[in-house]
mmCIF file of C-alpha atoms in Angstrom:
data_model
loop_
_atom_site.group_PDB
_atom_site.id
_atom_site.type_symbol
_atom_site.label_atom_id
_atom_site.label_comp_id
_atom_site.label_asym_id
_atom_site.label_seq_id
_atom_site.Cartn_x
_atom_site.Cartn_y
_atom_site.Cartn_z
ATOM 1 C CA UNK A 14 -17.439 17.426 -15.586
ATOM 2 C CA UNK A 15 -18.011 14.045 -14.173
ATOM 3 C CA UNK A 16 -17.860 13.000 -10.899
ATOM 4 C CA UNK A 17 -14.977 11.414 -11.260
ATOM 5 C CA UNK A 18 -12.700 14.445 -12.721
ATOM 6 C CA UNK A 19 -14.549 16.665 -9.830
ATOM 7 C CA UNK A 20 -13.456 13.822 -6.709
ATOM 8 C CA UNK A 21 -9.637 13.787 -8.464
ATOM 9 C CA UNK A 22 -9.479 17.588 -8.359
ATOM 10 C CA UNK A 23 -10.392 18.152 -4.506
ATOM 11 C CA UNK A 24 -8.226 14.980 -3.862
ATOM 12 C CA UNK A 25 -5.385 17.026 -5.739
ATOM 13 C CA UNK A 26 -6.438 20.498 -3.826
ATOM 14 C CA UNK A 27 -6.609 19.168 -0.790
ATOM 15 C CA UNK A 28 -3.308 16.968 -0.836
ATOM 16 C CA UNK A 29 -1.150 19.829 -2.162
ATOM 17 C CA UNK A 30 -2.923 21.891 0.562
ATOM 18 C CA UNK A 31 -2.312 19.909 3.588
ATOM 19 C CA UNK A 32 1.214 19.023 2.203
ATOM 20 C CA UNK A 33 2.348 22.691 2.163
ATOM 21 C CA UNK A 34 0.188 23.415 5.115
ATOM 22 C CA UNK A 35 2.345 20.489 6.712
ATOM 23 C CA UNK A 36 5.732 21.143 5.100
ATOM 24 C CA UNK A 37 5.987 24.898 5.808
ATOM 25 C CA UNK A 38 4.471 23.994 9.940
ATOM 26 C CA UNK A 39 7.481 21.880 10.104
ATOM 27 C CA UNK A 40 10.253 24.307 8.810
ATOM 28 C CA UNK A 41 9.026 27.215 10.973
ATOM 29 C CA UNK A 42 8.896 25.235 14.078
ATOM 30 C CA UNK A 43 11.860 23.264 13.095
ATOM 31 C CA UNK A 44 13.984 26.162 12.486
ATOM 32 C CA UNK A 45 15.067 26.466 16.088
ATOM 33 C CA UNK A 46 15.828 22.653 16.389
ATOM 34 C CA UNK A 47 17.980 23.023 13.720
ATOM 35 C CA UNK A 48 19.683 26.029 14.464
ATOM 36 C CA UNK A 49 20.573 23.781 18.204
ATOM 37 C CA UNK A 50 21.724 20.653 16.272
ATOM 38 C CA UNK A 51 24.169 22.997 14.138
ATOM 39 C CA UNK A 52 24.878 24.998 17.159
ATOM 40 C CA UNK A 53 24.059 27.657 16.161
ATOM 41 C CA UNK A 54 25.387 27.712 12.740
ATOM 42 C CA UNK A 55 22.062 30.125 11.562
ATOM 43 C CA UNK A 56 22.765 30.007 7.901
ATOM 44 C CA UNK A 57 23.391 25.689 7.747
ATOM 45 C CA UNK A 58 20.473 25.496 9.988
ATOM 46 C CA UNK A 59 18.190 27.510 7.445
ATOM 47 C CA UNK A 60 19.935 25.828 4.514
ATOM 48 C CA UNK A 61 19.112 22.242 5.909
ATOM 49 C CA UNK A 62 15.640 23.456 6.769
ATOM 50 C CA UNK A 63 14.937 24.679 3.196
ATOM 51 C CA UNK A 64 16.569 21.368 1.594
ATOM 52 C CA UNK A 65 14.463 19.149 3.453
ATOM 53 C CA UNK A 66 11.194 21.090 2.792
ATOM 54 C CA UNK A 67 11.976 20.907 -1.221
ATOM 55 C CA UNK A 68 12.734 16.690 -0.613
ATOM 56 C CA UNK A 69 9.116 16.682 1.649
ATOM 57 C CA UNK A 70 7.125 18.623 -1.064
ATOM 58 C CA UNK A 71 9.265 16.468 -3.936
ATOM 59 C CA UNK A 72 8.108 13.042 -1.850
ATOM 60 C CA UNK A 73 5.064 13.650 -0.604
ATOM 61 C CA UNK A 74 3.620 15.238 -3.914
ATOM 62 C CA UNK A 75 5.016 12.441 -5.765
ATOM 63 C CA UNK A 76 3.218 9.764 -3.421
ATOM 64 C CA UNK A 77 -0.183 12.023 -4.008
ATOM 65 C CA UNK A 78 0.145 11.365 -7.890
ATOM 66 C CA UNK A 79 0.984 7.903 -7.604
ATOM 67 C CA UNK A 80 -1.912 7.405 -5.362
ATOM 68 C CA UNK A 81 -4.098 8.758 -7.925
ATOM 69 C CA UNK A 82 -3.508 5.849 -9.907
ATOM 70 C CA UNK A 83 -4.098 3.780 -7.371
ATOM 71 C CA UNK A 84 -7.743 2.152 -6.574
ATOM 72 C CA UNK A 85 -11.232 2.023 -8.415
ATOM 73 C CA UNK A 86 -12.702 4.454 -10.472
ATOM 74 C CA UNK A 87 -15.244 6.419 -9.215
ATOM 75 C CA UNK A 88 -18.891 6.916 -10.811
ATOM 76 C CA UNK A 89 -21.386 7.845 -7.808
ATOM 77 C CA UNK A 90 -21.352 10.255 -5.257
ATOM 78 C CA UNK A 91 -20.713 7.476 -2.374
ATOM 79 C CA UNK A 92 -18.086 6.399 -4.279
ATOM 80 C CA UNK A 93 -16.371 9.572 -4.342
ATOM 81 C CA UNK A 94 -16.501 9.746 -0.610
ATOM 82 C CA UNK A 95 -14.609 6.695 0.017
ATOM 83 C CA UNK A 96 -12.047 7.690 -2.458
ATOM 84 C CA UNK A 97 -11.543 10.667 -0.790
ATOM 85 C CA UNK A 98 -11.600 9.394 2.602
ATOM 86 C CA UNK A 99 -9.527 6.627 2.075
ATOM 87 C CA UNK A 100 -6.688 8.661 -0.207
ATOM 88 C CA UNK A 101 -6.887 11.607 1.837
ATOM 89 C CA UNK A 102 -6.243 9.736 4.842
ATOM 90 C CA UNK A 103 -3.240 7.384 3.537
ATOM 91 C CA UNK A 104 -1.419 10.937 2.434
ATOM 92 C CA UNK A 105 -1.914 12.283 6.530
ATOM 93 C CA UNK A 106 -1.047 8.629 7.416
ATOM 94 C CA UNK A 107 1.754 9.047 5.273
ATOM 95 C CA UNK A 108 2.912 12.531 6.427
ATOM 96 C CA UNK A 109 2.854 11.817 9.965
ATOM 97 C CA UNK A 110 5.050 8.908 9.186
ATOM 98 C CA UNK A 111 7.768 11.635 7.310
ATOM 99 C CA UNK A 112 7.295 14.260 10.158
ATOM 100 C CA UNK A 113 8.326 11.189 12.913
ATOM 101 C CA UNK A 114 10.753 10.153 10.749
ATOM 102 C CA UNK A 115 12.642 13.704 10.510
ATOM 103 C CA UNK A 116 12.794 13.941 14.324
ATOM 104 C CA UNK A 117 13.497 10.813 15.323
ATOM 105 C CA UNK A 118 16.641 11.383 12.523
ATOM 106 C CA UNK A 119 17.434 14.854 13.945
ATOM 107 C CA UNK A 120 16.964 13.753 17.357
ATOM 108 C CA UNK A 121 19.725 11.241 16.501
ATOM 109 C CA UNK A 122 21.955 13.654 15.229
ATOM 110 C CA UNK A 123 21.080 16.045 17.802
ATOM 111 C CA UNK A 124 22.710 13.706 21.027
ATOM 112 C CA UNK A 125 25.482 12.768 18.411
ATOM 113 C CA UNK A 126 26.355 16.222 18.097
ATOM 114 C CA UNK A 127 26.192 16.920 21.865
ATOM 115 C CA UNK A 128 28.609 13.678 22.887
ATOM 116 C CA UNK A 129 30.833 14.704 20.493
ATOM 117 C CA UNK A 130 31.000 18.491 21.796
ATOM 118 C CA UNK A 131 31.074 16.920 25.219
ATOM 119 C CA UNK A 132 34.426 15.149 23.961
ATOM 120 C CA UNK A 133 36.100 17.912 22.950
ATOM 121 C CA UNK A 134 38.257 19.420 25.264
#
């Protein structure tokens, strides 16, 4: 195998890895966020929690292939490096992006959810 085939695959290892690492972090320490911004509601929490872990794996996985594409090819040992630095960090860069995004969207529909219970007499 050529170093080329051998710098896709730990890419591809390594991306999956950290993406399920990431995406099942999130749902178990997520979980009781949810469960407040459904109040309580156990069962629509852990349904919402599940749903957005399959769109996570479904995005983020899909960004790691198109990545792939993306860039030079890679025929040295340095070169492989870079690739892997450089891909490897745009998919945490890219990650940390989704994982601000969910909360700041929760957190959002967290103090809706609270005014309106507030309003209700």
């Amino acid at each position: 195998m050529t170093i080329a085939v051998w710098t896709y695959a730990v890419y591809l290892v390594v991306s999956a890895t950290i993406t399920v690492w990431v995406a099942e972090t999130l749902a178990r320490h997520g979980r009781v966020f949810l469960i407040d911004v459904f109040h309580g509601n156990v069962a629509r929490a852990d349904a919402v929690n599940r749903l957005l872990v399959v769109g996570f794996y479904l995005l983020n996985l899909a960004g790691v292939l198109f990545n792939l594409a993306l860039g030079s090819s890679v025929t040295t040992a340095m070169e492989g490096v870079h690739f892997l630095s450089s891909k490897i960090g745009l998919v945490l860069t890219v990650l940390g992006t989704m994982h601000f995004f969910n909360l700041i969207v929760l957190t959002v529909i967290r103090c809706w959810s609270q005014r309106r219970r507030r309003a209700i007499p």
